[in-house]
Coordinates of C-alpha atoms in Angstrom, one line a residue:
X28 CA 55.9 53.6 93.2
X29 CA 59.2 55.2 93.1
X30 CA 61.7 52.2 94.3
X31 CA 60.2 49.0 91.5
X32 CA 61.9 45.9 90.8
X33 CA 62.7 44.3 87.9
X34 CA 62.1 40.4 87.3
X35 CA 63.2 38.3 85.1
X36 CA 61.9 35.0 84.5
X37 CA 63.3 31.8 82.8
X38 CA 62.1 28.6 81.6
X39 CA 64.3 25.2 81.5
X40 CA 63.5 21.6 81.5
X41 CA 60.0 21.8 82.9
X42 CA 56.0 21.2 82.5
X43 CA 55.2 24.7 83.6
X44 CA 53.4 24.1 85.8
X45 CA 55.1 26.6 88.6
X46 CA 53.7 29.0 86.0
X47 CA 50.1 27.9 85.8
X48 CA 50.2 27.9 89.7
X49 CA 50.7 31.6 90.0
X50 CA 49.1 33.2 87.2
X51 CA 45.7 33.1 89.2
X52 CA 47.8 34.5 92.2
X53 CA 45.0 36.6 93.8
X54 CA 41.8 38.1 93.4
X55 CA 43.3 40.6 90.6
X56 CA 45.6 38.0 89.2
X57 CA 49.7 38.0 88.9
X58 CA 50.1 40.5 87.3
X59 CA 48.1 42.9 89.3
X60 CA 49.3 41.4 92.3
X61 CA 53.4 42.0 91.3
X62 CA 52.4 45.4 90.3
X63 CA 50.7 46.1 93.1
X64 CA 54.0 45.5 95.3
X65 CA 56.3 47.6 92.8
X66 CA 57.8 44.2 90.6
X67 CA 58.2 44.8 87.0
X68 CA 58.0 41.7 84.8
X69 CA 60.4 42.4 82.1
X70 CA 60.1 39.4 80.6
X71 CA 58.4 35.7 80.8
X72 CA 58.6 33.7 77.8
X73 CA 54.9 31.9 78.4
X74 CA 53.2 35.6 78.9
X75 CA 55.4 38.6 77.2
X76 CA 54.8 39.5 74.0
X77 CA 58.4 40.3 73.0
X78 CA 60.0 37.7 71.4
X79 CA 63.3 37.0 69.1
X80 CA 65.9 39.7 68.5
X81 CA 64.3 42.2 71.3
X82 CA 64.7 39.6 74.2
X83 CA 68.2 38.6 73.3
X84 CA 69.2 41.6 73.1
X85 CA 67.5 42.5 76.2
X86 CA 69.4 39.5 78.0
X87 CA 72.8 40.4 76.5
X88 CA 72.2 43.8 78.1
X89 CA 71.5 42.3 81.4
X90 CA 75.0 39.7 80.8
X91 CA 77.0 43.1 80.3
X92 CA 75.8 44.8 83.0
X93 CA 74.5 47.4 80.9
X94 CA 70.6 47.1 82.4
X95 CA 70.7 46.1 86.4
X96 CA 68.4 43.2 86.9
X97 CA 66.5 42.8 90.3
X98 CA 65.3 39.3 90.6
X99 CA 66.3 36.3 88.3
X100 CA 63.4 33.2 88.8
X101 CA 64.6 29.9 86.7
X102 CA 61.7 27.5 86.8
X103 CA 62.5 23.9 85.7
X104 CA 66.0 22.0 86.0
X105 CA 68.6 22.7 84.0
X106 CA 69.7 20.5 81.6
X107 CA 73.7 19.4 81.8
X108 CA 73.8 17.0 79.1
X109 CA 75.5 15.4 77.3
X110 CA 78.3 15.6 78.9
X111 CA 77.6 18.2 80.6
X112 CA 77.6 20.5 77.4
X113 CA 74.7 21.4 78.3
X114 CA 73.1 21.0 74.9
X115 CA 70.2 19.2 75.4
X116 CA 68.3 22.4 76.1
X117 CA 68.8 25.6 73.9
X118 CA 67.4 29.2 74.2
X119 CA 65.6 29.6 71.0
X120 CA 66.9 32.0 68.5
X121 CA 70.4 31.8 70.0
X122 CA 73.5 28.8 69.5
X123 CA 73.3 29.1 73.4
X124 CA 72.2 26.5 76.1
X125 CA 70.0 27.6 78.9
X126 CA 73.0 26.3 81.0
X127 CA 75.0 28.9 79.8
X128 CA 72.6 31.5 79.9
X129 CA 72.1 30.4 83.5
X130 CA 75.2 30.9 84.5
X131 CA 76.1 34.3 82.9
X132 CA 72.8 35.9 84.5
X133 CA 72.9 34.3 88.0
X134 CA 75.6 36.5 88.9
X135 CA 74.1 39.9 87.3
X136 CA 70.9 39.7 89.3
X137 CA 70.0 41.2 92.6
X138 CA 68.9 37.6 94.1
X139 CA 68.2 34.3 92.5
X140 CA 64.8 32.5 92.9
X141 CA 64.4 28.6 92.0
X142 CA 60.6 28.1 91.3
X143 CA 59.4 25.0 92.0
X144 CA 61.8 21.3 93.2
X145 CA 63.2 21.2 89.3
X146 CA 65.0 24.3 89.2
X147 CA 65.3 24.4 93.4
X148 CA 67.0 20.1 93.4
X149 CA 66.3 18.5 89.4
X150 CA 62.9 17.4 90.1
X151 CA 61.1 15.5 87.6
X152 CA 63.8 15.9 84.6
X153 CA 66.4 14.2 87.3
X154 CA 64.2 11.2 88.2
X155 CA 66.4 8.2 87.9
X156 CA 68.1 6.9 85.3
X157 CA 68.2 10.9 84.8
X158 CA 69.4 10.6 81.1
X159 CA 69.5 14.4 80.7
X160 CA 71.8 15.5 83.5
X161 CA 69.4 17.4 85.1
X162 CA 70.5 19.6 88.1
X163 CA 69.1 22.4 90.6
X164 CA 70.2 25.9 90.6
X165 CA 71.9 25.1 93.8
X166 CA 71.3 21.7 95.1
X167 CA 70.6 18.4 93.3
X168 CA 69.0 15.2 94.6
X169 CA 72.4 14.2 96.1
X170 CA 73.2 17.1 98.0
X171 CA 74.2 20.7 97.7
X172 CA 76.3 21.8 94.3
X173 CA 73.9 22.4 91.5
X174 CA 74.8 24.5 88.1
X175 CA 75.8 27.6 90.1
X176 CA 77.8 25.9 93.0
X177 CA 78.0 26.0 96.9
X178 CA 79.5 29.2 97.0
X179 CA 77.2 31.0 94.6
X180 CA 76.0 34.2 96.3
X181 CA 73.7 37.2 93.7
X182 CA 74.9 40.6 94.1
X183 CA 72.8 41.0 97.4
X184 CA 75.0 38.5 99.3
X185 CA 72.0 35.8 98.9
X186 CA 72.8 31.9 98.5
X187 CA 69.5 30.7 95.3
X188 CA 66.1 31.2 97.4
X189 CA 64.8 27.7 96.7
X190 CA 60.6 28.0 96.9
X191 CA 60.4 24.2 96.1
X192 CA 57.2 22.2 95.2
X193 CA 55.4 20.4 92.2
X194 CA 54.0 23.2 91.8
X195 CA 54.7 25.5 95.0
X196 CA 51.9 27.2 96.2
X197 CA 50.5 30.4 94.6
X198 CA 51.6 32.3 98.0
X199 CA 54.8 31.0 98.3
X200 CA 55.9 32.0 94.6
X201 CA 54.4 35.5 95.3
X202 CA 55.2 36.1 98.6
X203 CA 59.0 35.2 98.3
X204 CA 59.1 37.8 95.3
X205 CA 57.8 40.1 97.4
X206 CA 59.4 39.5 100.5
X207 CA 63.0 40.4 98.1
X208 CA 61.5 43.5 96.3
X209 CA 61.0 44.7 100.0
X210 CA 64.2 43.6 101.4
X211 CA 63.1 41.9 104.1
X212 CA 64.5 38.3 103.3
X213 CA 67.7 36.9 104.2
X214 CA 69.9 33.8 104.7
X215 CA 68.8 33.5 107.9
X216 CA 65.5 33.2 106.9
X217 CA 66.0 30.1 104.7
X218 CA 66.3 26.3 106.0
X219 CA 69.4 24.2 105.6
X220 CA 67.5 23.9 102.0
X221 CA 67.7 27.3 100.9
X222 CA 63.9 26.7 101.4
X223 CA 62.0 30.3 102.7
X224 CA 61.1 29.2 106.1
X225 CA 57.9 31.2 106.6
X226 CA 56.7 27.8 104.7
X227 CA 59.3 25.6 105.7
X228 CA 58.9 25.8 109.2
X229 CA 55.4 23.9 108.8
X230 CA 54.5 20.4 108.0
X231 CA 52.2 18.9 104.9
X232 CA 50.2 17.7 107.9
X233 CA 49.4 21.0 109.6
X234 CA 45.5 21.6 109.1
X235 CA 45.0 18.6 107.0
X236 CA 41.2 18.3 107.2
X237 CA 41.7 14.4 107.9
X238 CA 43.7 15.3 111.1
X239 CA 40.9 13.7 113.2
X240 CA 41.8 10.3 111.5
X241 CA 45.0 10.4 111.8
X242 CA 44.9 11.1 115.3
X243 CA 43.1 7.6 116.0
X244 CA 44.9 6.3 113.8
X245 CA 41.9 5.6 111.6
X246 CA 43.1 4.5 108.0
X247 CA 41.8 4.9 104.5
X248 CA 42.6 1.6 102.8
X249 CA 41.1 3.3 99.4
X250 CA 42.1 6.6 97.6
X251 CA 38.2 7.3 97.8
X252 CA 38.2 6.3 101.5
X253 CA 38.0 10.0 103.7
X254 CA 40.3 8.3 106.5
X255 CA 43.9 9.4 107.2
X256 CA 46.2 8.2 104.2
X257 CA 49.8 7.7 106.0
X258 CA 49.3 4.1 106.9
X259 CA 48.4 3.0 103.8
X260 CA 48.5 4.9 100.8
X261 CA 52.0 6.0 101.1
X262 CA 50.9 9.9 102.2
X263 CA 53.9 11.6 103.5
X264 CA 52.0 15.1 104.9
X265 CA 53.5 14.4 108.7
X266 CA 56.8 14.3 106.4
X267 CA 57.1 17.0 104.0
X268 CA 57.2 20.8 104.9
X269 CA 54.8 23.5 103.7
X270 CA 52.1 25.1 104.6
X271 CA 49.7 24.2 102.0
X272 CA 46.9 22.4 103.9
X273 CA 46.8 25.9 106.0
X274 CA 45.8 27.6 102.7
X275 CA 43.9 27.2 100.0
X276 CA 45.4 26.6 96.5
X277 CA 44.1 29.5 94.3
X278 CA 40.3 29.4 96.0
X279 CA 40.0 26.0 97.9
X280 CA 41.5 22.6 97.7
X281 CA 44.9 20.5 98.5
X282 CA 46.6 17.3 97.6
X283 CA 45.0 15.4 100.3
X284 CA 41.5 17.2 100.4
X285 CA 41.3 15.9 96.8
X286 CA 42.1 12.3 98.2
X287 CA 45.5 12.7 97.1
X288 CA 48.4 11.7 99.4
X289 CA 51.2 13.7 99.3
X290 CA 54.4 12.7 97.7
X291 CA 56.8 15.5 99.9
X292 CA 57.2 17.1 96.6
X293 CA 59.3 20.5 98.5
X294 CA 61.8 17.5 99.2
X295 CA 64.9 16.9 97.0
X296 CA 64.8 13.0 95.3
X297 CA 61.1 13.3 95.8
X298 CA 60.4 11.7 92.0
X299 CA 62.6 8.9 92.5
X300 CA 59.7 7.4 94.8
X301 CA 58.4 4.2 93.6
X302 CA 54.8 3.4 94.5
X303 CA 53.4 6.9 95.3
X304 CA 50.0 5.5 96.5
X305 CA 51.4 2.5 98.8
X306 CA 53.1 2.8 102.0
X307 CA 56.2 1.0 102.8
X308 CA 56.8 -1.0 105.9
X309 CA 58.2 -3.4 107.6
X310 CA 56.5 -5.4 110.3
X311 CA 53.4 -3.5 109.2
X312 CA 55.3 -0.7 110.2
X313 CA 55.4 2.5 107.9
X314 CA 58.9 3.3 107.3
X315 CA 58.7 6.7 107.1
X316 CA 57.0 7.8 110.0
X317 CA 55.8 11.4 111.3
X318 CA 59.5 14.0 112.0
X319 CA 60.5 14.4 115.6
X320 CA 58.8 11.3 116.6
X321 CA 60.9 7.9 117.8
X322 CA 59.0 4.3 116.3
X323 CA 58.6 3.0 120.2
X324 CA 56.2 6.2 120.8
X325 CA 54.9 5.7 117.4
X326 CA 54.0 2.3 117.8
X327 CA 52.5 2.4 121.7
X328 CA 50.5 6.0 120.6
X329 CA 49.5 4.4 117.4
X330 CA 48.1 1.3 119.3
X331 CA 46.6 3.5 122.4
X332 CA 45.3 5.3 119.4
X333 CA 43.4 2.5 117.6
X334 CA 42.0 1.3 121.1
X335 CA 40.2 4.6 121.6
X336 CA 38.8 4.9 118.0
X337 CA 35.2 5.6 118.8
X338 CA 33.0 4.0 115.4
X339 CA 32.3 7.1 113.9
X340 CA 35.7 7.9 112.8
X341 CA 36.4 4.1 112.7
X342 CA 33.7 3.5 109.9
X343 CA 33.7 6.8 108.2
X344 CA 37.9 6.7 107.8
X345 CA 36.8 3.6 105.6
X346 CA 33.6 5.1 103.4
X347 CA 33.7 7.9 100.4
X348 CA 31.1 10.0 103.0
X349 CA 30.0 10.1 106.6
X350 CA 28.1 7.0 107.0
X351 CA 27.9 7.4 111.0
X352 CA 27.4 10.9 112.0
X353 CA 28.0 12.7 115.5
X354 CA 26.8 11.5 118.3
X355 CA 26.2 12.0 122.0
X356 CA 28.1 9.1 123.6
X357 CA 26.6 6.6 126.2
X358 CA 25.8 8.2 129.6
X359 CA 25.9 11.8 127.9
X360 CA 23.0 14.4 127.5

């Protein structure tokens, strides 16, 4: 392939878990998979074999200008503290923070990709009392700023491509590096997040195989219960956007096929959730309720809802299997 891009991609405060989403990227794998659309990883520290002297002076080469860098993907929060010295996370081998680093790459690379809600808002590091100082590329939990600041644009006129999650998706990691080695993403293709909207523009809840429940308004009361989990176990899926009940994660499975509700984890402030697996309410109303929808229709569908729950999906939203299955109704053939 004549045209290939380089990538370049850092680790900060985080679990690595954006990592050990995408490495099974594929049928091939990730690396197949980014040569395949003409991306050249130049250098990951979890799966590159150079280490020490070679990759600093490969970075210092990038900082000068002296080698052009494509793409520049931070995953995890970087660390500010204290006092916003930024000390509390070093590059090995060098007397230099990752903050620094950071900051003297950002503006040498093509475009600027935050993998996964720690490098995209904080994340995890920032969860309150947030004794680190852990901030987004671009954004924090508060609002828009970050390490690089509001204004921060890459050499190709791009704000930080923000492809959020605990981890993202597989596909959206992939796709968003290949949707900037083609040229064929812009700002107007991000959300007021800087969140690519070709997963943005969906909802958690899109495809969720418990939509039937939720539809009556059928509700687990268990995490082992196969009913809808908003009204009770604190699932925010009609909340949080992605696609990710739409595919599968690396050969099958989601957050709520597993029985787990979702947390809204593309969200910024996300981890400073208390009670992950209980709903809020008041008046036995869930607080957060479904985007785009006022409480008065909530409340009157929700009841009209509940009225017409036929007892299959009454009793099975509240068992670990079918217990009833389909049937014809009365009067039917």
């Amino acid at each position: 392939m004549a045209d290939r891009s380089t990538l370049l991609w850092l680790q900060a405060g985080s679990c690595g878990g954006c990592t050990m989403a995408v490495l099974e990227c594929g049928a091939r794998g990730w690396s197949a998979e980014l040569n395949a659309v003409g991306i050249d990883l130049i250098w990951h520290p979890s799966v590159s074999l150079a280490t020490g002297a070679e990759v600093i002076e490969r970075l210092e080469r990038i900082e000068s200008g002296a080698e052009p860098l494509d793409i520049l993907c931070l995953e995890g929060a970087v660390l500010c503290g204290p006092n916003g010295t930024g000390r509390f996370n070093r590059f090995a081998g060098t007397d230099r923070t990752m903050l620094d680093w950071v900051r003297a790459l950002a503006p040498r690379a093509g475009t600027v990709v935050a993998v996964g809600s720690c490098a995209a808002f904080g994340g995890i590091p920032a969860g309150d009392p947030d004794p680190t100082d852990a901030r987004g590329l671009q954004h924090t939990a508060r609002g828009p700023g970050g390490v690089l600041g509001t204004d921060f644009r890459a050499r190709s006129g791009m704000p930080v491509i923000n492809v959020s999650g605990c981890a993202p998706h597989p596909g959206w990691i992939m796709e968003t590096l290949e949707a900037v080695a083609a040229g064929l993403i812009g700002p107007g293709d991000l959300d007021a997040l800087g969140r690519p909207r070709f997963f943005a523009d969906h909802l958690a809840h899109h495809g969720c195989s418990r939509n039937e429940f939720y539809e009556f308004k059928a509700s687990a009361e268990r995490p082992s219960d196969r009913g809808c989990m908003m009204e009770n176990l604190g699932c925010k899926a009609t909340q949080a956007v992605g696609d990710c009940n739409q595919r599968s994660w690396n050969g099958g499975g989601t957050c709520t096929d597993g029985g787990y509700a979702c947390v809204a984890c593309t969200a910024p402030g996300f981890e400073n959730i208390r009670g992950f697996l209980a709903t809020p309410k008041i008046a036995g109303i869930p607080v957060g309720l479904p985007l785009d929808m006022p409480k008065a229709w909530f409340v009157a569908l929700a009841a009209l809802s509940k009225s017409a729950t036929p007892k299959r999906v009454r009793d099975n939203a509240r068992a670990d299997r079918p217990v009833v299955p389909p049937g014809r109704g009365p009067g039917t053939r």
